[in-house]
Every structure is written in C-alpha cells, then in structure tokens.
Amino acid sequence: MTPEAFEQFDRLPRAIKERVRKLVERLVDWPAVSGVKALRGDLAGWFGLRTGDNRMRFRVENVTIIIDRIGHRKDIYDG
C-alpha cells in the first residue's frame, strides 16, 4: 500500500476497515479474484475492487500488487 492509501485506510470507519481488509486478503489469489474491474481511459492499467460504496484502486507490477487509493466511490477515480 502506498502511504496515501494507508492514510485513507486509517480515516475509514472501523466497519469499513474490516471490509477493506477482506478485499486485501482476497488479492492473495490474484488473478483469480472475483469482482475485479479493469479501469479504462486515463486509468487504463489500474483495477478496482468494491465493497458497498467504497472502492480500492490498485495495479499489478509483475507479482506485486500496489494499492494506491481507498475511499468512497465518488472520490476514488480522480487522477
């Protein structure tokens, strides 16, 4: 996780944090992770995973998964 993603995670309510932790655990099975959406346009090469109204944005470099944003769906896809 990037430092920005850690900060975003820390600001989440406790119940949402637990749901995001479960998303991160599911990424261990990459690429066989259900619910992953490949992003398009300026965000091509990135992926999104949702839990309720919250999203986690990440990319895959070789065997490393880099999570760079976590937050509400209205904010997550900005640049």
mmCIF file of N, CA and C in Angstrom:
data_model
loop_
_atom_site.group_PDB
_atom_site.id
_atom_site.type_symbol
_atom_site.label_atom_id
_atom_site.label_comp_id
_atom_site.label_asym_id
_atom_site.label_seq_id
_atom_site.Cartn_x
_atom_site.Cartn_y
_atom_site.Cartn_z
ATOM 1 N N MET A 1 0.842 -1.179 0.000
ATOM 2 C CA MET A 1 0.000 0.000 0.000
ATOM 3 C C MET A 1 0.884 1.238 0.000
ATOM 4 N N THR A 2 0.456 2.230 -0.744
ATOM 5 C CA THR A 2 1.188 3.486 -0.746
ATOM 6 C C THR A 2 0.896 4.230 0.563
ATOM 7 N N PRO A 3 1.743 5.193 0.929
ATOM 8 C CA PRO A 3 1.474 5.987 2.135
ATOM 9 C C PRO A 3 0.103 6.683 2.075
ATOM 10 N N GLU A 4 -0.273 7.174 0.906
ATOM 11 C CA GLU A 4 -1.582 7.813 0.755
ATOM 12 C C GLU A 4 -2.713 6.818 1.039
ATOM 13 N N ALA A 5 -2.577 5.594 0.553
ATOM 14 C CA ALA A 5 -3.597 4.572 0.791
ATOM 15 C C ALA A 5 -3.686 4.219 2.277
ATOM 16 N N PHE A 6 -2.543 4.162 2.976
ATOM 17 C CA PHE A 6 -2.568 3.904 4.419
ATOM 18 C C PHE A 6 -3.320 5.009 5.152
ATOM 19 N N GLU A 7 -3.079 6.271 4.776
ATOM 20 C CA GLU A 7 -3.781 7.393 5.400
ATOM 21 C C GLU A 7 -5.282 7.300 5.142
ATOM 22 N N GLN A 8 -5.659 6.985 3.902
ATOM 23 C CA GLN A 8 -7.068 6.858 3.561
ATOM 24 C C GLN A 8 -7.704 5.715 4.354
ATOM 25 N N PHE A 9 -6.986 4.624 4.486
ATOM 26 C CA PHE A 9 -7.479 3.481 5.247
ATOM 27 C C PHE A 9 -7.703 3.862 6.712
ATOM 28 N N ASP A 10 -6.746 4.589 7.300
ATOM 29 C CA ASP A 10 -6.848 4.985 8.701
ATOM 30 C C ASP A 10 -8.051 5.874 8.979
ATOM 31 N N ARG A 11 -8.492 6.645 7.996
ATOM 32 C CA ARG A 11 -9.627 7.552 8.176
ATOM 33 C C ARG A 11 -10.979 6.864 8.032
ATOM 34 N N LEU A 12 -10.988 5.615 7.584
ATOM 35 C CA LEU A 12 -12.254 4.900 7.392
ATOM 36 C C LEU A 12 -12.866 4.490 8.727
ATOM 37 N N PRO A 13 -14.192 4.386 8.776
ATOM 38 C CA PRO A 13 -14.840 3.839 9.977
ATOM 39 C C PRO A 13 -14.413 2.383 10.189
ATOM 40 N N ARG A 14 -14.457 1.937 11.415
ATOM 41 C CA ARG A 14 -13.981 0.596 11.773
ATOM 42 C C ARG A 14 -14.640 -0.511 10.938
ATOM 43 N N ALA A 15 -15.954 -0.425 10.726
ATOM 44 C CA ALA A 15 -16.656 -1.472 9.965
ATOM 45 C C ALA A 15 -16.166 -1.527 8.519
ATOM 46 N N ILE A 16 -15.910 -0.366 7.930
ATOM 47 C CA ILE A 16 -15.425 -0.321 6.551
ATOM 48 C C ILE A 16 -13.986 -0.837 6.486
ATOM 49 N N LYS A 17 -13.183 -0.524 7.492
ATOM 50 C CA LYS A 17 -11.801 -1.021 7.525
ATOM 51 C C LYS A 17 -11.781 -2.543 7.447
ATOM 52 N N GLU A 18 -12.667 -3.171 8.187
ATOM 53 C CA GLU A 18 -12.705 -4.642 8.188
ATOM 54 C C GLU A 18 -13.063 -5.170 6.804
ATOM 55 N N ARG A 19 -14.001 -4.511 6.137
ATOM 56 C CA ARG A 19 -14.387 -4.940 4.788
ATOM 57 C C ARG A 19 -13.234 -4.752 3.808
ATOM 58 N N VAL A 20 -12.484 -3.659 3.958
ATOM 59 C CA VAL A 20 -11.334 -3.413 3.073
ATOM 60 C C VAL A 20 -10.239 -4.439 3.352
ATOM 61 N N ARG A 21 -10.032 -4.788 4.613
ATOM 62 C CA ARG A 21 -9.039 -5.836 4.937
ATOM 63 C C ARG A 21 -9.363 -7.137 4.218
ATOM 64 N N LYS A 22 -10.642 -7.471 4.168
ATOM 65 C CA LYS A 22 -11.049 -8.697 3.475
ATOM 66 C C LYS A 22 -10.759 -8.602 1.982
ATOM 67 N N LEU A 23 -10.930 -7.409 1.395
ATOM 68 C CA LEU A 23 -10.592 -7.236 -0.023
ATOM 69 C C LEU A 23 -9.105 -7.478 -0.245
ATOM 70 N N VAL A 24 -8.290 -6.917 0.635
ATOM 71 C CA VAL A 24 -6.833 -7.086 0.509
ATOM 72 C C VAL A 24 -6.464 -8.562 0.622
ATOM 73 N N GLU A 25 -7.084 -9.273 1.545
ATOM 74 C CA GLU A 25 -6.810 -10.704 1.689
ATOM 75 C C GLU A 25 -7.182 -11.467 0.427
ATOM 76 N N ARG A 26 -8.254 -11.064 -0.238
ATOM 77 C CA ARG A 26 -8.667 -11.744 -1.467
ATOM 78 C C ARG A 26 -7.639 -11.572 -2.580
ATOM 79 N N LEU A 27 -6.873 -10.476 -2.561
ATOM 80 C CA LEU A 27 -5.890 -10.228 -3.618
ATOM 81 C C LEU A 27 -4.750 -11.237 -3.616
ATOM 82 N N VAL A 28 -4.608 -11.986 -2.537
ATOM 83 C CA VAL A 28 -3.579 -13.030 -2.475
ATOM 84 C C VAL A 28 -3.787 -14.045 -3.601
ATOM 85 N N ASP A 29 -5.035 -14.234 -4.011
ATOM 86 C CA ASP A 29 -5.361 -15.206 -5.057
ATOM 87 C C ASP A 29 -5.273 -14.623 -6.467
ATOM 88 N N TRP A 30 -4.644 -13.460 -6.625
ATOM 89 C CA TRP A 30 -4.556 -12.833 -7.941
ATOM 90 C C TRP A 30 -3.958 -13.786 -8.951
ATOM 91 N N PRO A 31 -4.460 -13.939 -10.131
ATOM 92 C CA PRO A 31 -5.508 -13.158 -10.798
ATOM 93 C C PRO A 31 -6.909 -13.749 -10.652
ATOM 94 N N ALA A 32 -7.075 -14.779 -9.854
ATOM 95 C CA ALA A 32 -8.388 -15.420 -9.711
ATOM 96 C C ALA A 32 -9.204 -14.753 -8.600
ATOM 97 N N VAL A 33 -9.401 -13.450 -8.717
ATOM 98 C CA VAL A 33 -10.147 -12.686 -7.720
ATOM 99 C C VAL A 33 -11.447 -12.231 -8.358
ATOM 100 N N SER A 34 -12.563 -12.610 -7.766
ATOM 101 C CA SER A 34 -13.847 -12.212 -8.337
ATOM 102 C C SER A 34 -14.151 -10.761 -7.990
ATOM 103 N N GLY A 35 -14.882 -10.101 -8.882
ATOM 104 C CA GLY A 35 -15.315 -8.735 -8.640
ATOM 105 C C GLY A 35 -14.338 -7.660 -9.049
ATOM 106 N N VAL A 36 -13.191 -8.021 -9.582
ATOM 107 C CA VAL A 36 -12.204 -7.030 -10.004
ATOM 108 C C VAL A 36 -12.643 -6.430 -11.327
ATOM 109 N N LYS A 37 -12.560 -5.116 -11.414
ATOM 110 C CA LYS A 37 -12.943 -4.414 -12.629
ATOM 111 C C LYS A 37 -11.716 -3.700 -13.191
ATOM 112 N N ALA A 38 -11.393 -3.986 -14.444
ATOM 113 C CA ALA A 38 -10.311 -3.275 -15.113
ATOM 114 C C ALA A 38 -10.810 -1.873 -15.441
ATOM 115 N N LEU A 39 -10.032 -0.865 -15.067
ATOM 116 C CA LEU A 39 -10.436 0.512 -15.311
ATOM 117 C C LEU A 39 -10.036 0.929 -16.723
ATOM 118 N N ARG A 40 -10.710 1.958 -17.223
ATOM 119 C CA ARG A 40 -10.493 2.389 -18.613
ATOM 120 C C ARG A 40 -10.081 3.849 -18.663
ATOM 121 N N GLY A 41 -9.831 4.297 -19.868
ATOM 122 C CA GLY A 41 -9.491 5.699 -20.088
ATOM 123 C C GLY A 41 -8.146 6.053 -19.482
ATOM 124 N N ASP A 42 -8.102 7.178 -18.756
ATOM 125 C CA ASP A 42 -6.861 7.629 -18.122
ATOM 126 C C ASP A 42 -6.361 6.650 -17.059
ATOM 127 N N LEU A 43 -7.244 5.787 -16.596
ATOM 128 C CA LEU A 43 -6.870 4.826 -15.556
ATOM 129 C C LEU A 43 -6.623 3.424 -16.108
ATOM 130 N N ALA A 44 -6.416 3.319 -17.402
ATOM 131 C CA ALA A 44 -6.107 2.025 -18.012
ATOM 132 C C ALA A 44 -4.853 1.454 -17.343
ATOM 133 N N GLY A 45 -4.876 0.167 -17.050
ATOM 134 C CA GLY A 45 -3.770 -0.475 -16.345
ATOM 135 C C GLY A 45 -4.026 -0.592 -14.846
ATOM 136 N N TRP A 46 -5.049 0.071 -14.368
ATOM 137 C CA TRP A 46 -5.458 0.006 -12.969
ATOM 138 C C TRP A 46 -6.677 -0.893 -12.844
ATOM 139 N N PHE A 47 -6.921 -1.374 -11.636
ATOM 140 C CA PHE A 47 -8.071 -2.209 -11.351
ATOM 141 C C PHE A 47 -8.814 -1.644 -10.151
ATOM 142 N N GLY A 48 -10.093 -1.955 -10.075
ATOM 143 C CA GLY A 48 -10.891 -1.534 -8.933
ATOM 144 C C GLY A 48 -11.587 -2.724 -8.311
ATOM 145 N N LEU A 49 -11.787 -2.638 -7.023
ATOM 146 C CA LEU A 49 -12.498 -3.670 -6.277
ATOM 147 C C LEU A 49 -13.414 -2.936 -5.309
ATOM 148 N N ARG A 50 -14.659 -3.377 -5.214
ATOM 149 C CA ARG A 50 -15.630 -2.632 -4.416
ATOM 150 C C ARG A 50 -16.125 -3.414 -3.217
ATOM 151 N N THR A 51 -16.538 -2.637 -2.223
ATOM 152 C CA THR A 51 -17.264 -3.157 -1.087
ATOM 153 C C THR A 51 -18.250 -2.070 -0.682
ATOM 154 N N GLY A 52 -19.517 -2.298 -0.972
ATOM 155 C CA GLY A 52 -20.529 -1.277 -0.730
ATOM 156 C C GLY A 52 -20.255 -0.046 -1.580
ATOM 157 N N ASP A 53 -20.243 1.137 -0.960
ATOM 158 C CA ASP A 53 -19.958 2.379 -1.671
ATOM 159 C C ASP A 53 -18.473 2.706 -1.688
ATOM 160 N N ASN A 54 -17.645 1.839 -1.157
ATOM 161 C CA ASN A 54 -16.207 2.093 -1.095
ATOM 162 C C ASN A 54 -15.467 1.268 -2.131
ATOM 163 N N ARG A 55 -14.359 1.827 -2.564
ATOM 164 C CA ARG A 55 -13.562 1.191 -3.609
ATOM 165 C C ARG A 55 -12.096 1.160 -3.206
ATOM 166 N N MET A 56 -11.385 0.207 -3.793
ATOM 167 C CA MET A 56 -9.946 0.117 -3.630
ATOM 168 C C MET A 56 -9.359 0.081 -5.040
ATOM 169 N N ARG A 57 -8.435 0.979 -5.331
ATOM 170 C CA ARG A 57 -7.810 1.028 -6.654
ATOM 171 C C ARG A 57 -6.388 0.484 -6.531
ATOM 172 N N PHE A 58 -6.011 -0.379 -7.494
ATOM 173 C CA PHE A 58 -4.686 -0.993 -7.443
ATOM 174 C C PHE A 58 -4.193 -1.314 -8.848
ATOM 175 N N ARG A 59 -2.907 -1.586 -8.925
ATOM 176 C CA ARG A 59 -2.301 -2.052 -10.181
ATOM 177 C C ARG A 59 -1.380 -3.220 -9.845
ATOM 178 N N VAL A 60 -1.041 -3.963 -10.873
ATOM 179 C CA VAL A 60 -0.197 -5.139 -10.690
ATOM 180 C C VAL A 60 1.085 -4.933 -11.484
ATOM 181 N N GLU A 61 2.220 -5.047 -10.802
ATOM 182 C CA GLU A 61 3.533 -4.957 -11.451
ATOM 183 C C GLU A 61 4.266 -6.264 -11.172
ATOM 184 N N ASN A 62 4.420 -7.069 -12.209
ATOM 185 C CA ASN A 62 4.993 -8.405 -12.088
ATOM 186 C C ASN A 62 4.158 -9.210 -11.098
ATOM 187 N N VAL A 63 4.684 -9.500 -9.916
ATOM 188 C CA VAL A 63 3.918 -10.254 -8.921
ATOM 189 C C VAL A 63 3.519 -9.379 -7.732
ATOM 190 N N THR A 64 3.775 -8.065 -7.834
ATOM 191 C CA THR A 64 3.480 -7.132 -6.749
ATOM 192 C C THR A 64 2.186 -6.390 -7.028
ATOM 193 N N ILE A 65 1.323 -6.328 -6.034
ATOM 194 C CA ILE A 65 0.075 -5.574 -6.140
ATOM 195 C C ILE A 65 0.248 -4.292 -5.341
ATOM 196 N N ILE A 66 0.036 -3.157 -6.010
ATOM 197 C CA ILE A 66 0.214 -1.853 -5.390
ATOM 198 C C ILE A 66 -1.153 -1.195 -5.230
ATOM 199 N N ILE A 67 -1.580 -1.016 -3.991
ATOM 200 C CA ILE A 67 -2.846 -0.358 -3.687
ATOM 201 C C ILE A 67 -2.532 1.112 -3.462
ATOM 202 N N ASP A 68 -3.164 1.993 -4.260
ATOM 203 C CA ASP A 68 -2.828 3.403 -4.111
ATOM 204 C C ASP A 68 -3.971 4.277 -3.615
ATOM 205 N N ARG A 69 -5.213 3.798 -3.688
ATOM 206 C CA ARG A 69 -6.324 4.610 -3.202
ATOM 207 C C ARG A 69 -7.402 3.725 -2.600
ATOM 208 N N ILE A 70 -7.974 4.232 -1.518
ATOM 209 C CA ILE A 70 -9.089 3.565 -0.853
ATOM 210 C C ILE A 70 -10.053 4.656 -0.438
ATOM 211 N N GLY A 71 -11.332 4.497 -0.790
ATOM 212 C CA GLY A 71 -12.289 5.511 -0.367
ATOM 213 C C GLY A 71 -13.638 5.354 -0.999
ATOM 214 N N HIS A 72 -14.455 6.383 -0.827
ATOM 215 C CA HIS A 72 -15.806 6.397 -1.358
ATOM 216 C C HIS A 72 -15.770 6.438 -2.882
ATOM 217 N N ARG A 73 -16.741 5.840 -3.497
ATOM 218 C CA ARG A 73 -16.770 5.724 -4.963
ATOM 219 C C ARG A 73 -16.762 7.072 -5.666
ATOM 220 N N LYS A 74 -17.258 8.131 -5.053
ATOM 221 C CA LYS A 74 -17.291 9.439 -5.724
ATOM 222 C C LYS A 74 -15.896 10.067 -5.812
ATOM 223 N N ASP A 75 -14.965 9.618 -4.988
ATOM 224 C CA ASP A 75 -13.626 10.220 -4.954
ATOM 225 C C ASP A 75 -12.520 9.353 -5.521
ATOM 226 N N ILE A 76 -12.732 8.085 -5.634
ATOM 227 C CA ILE A 76 -11.643 7.135 -5.886
ATOM 228 C C ILE A 76 -11.061 7.195 -7.295
ATOM 229 N N TYR A 77 -11.856 7.604 -8.272
ATOM 230 C CA TYR A 77 -11.377 7.535 -9.644
ATOM 231 C C TYR A 77 -10.764 8.836 -10.150
ATOM 232 N N ASP A 78 -10.613 9.835 -9.291
ATOM 233 C CA ASP A 78 -9.951 11.070 -9.685
ATOM 234 C C ASP A 78 -8.463 10.801 -9.816
ATOM 235 N N GLY A 79 -7.902 11.168 -10.992
ATOM 236 C CA GLY A 79 -6.478 11.059 -11.269
ATOM 237 C C GLY A 79 -5.773 10.173 -10.390
#
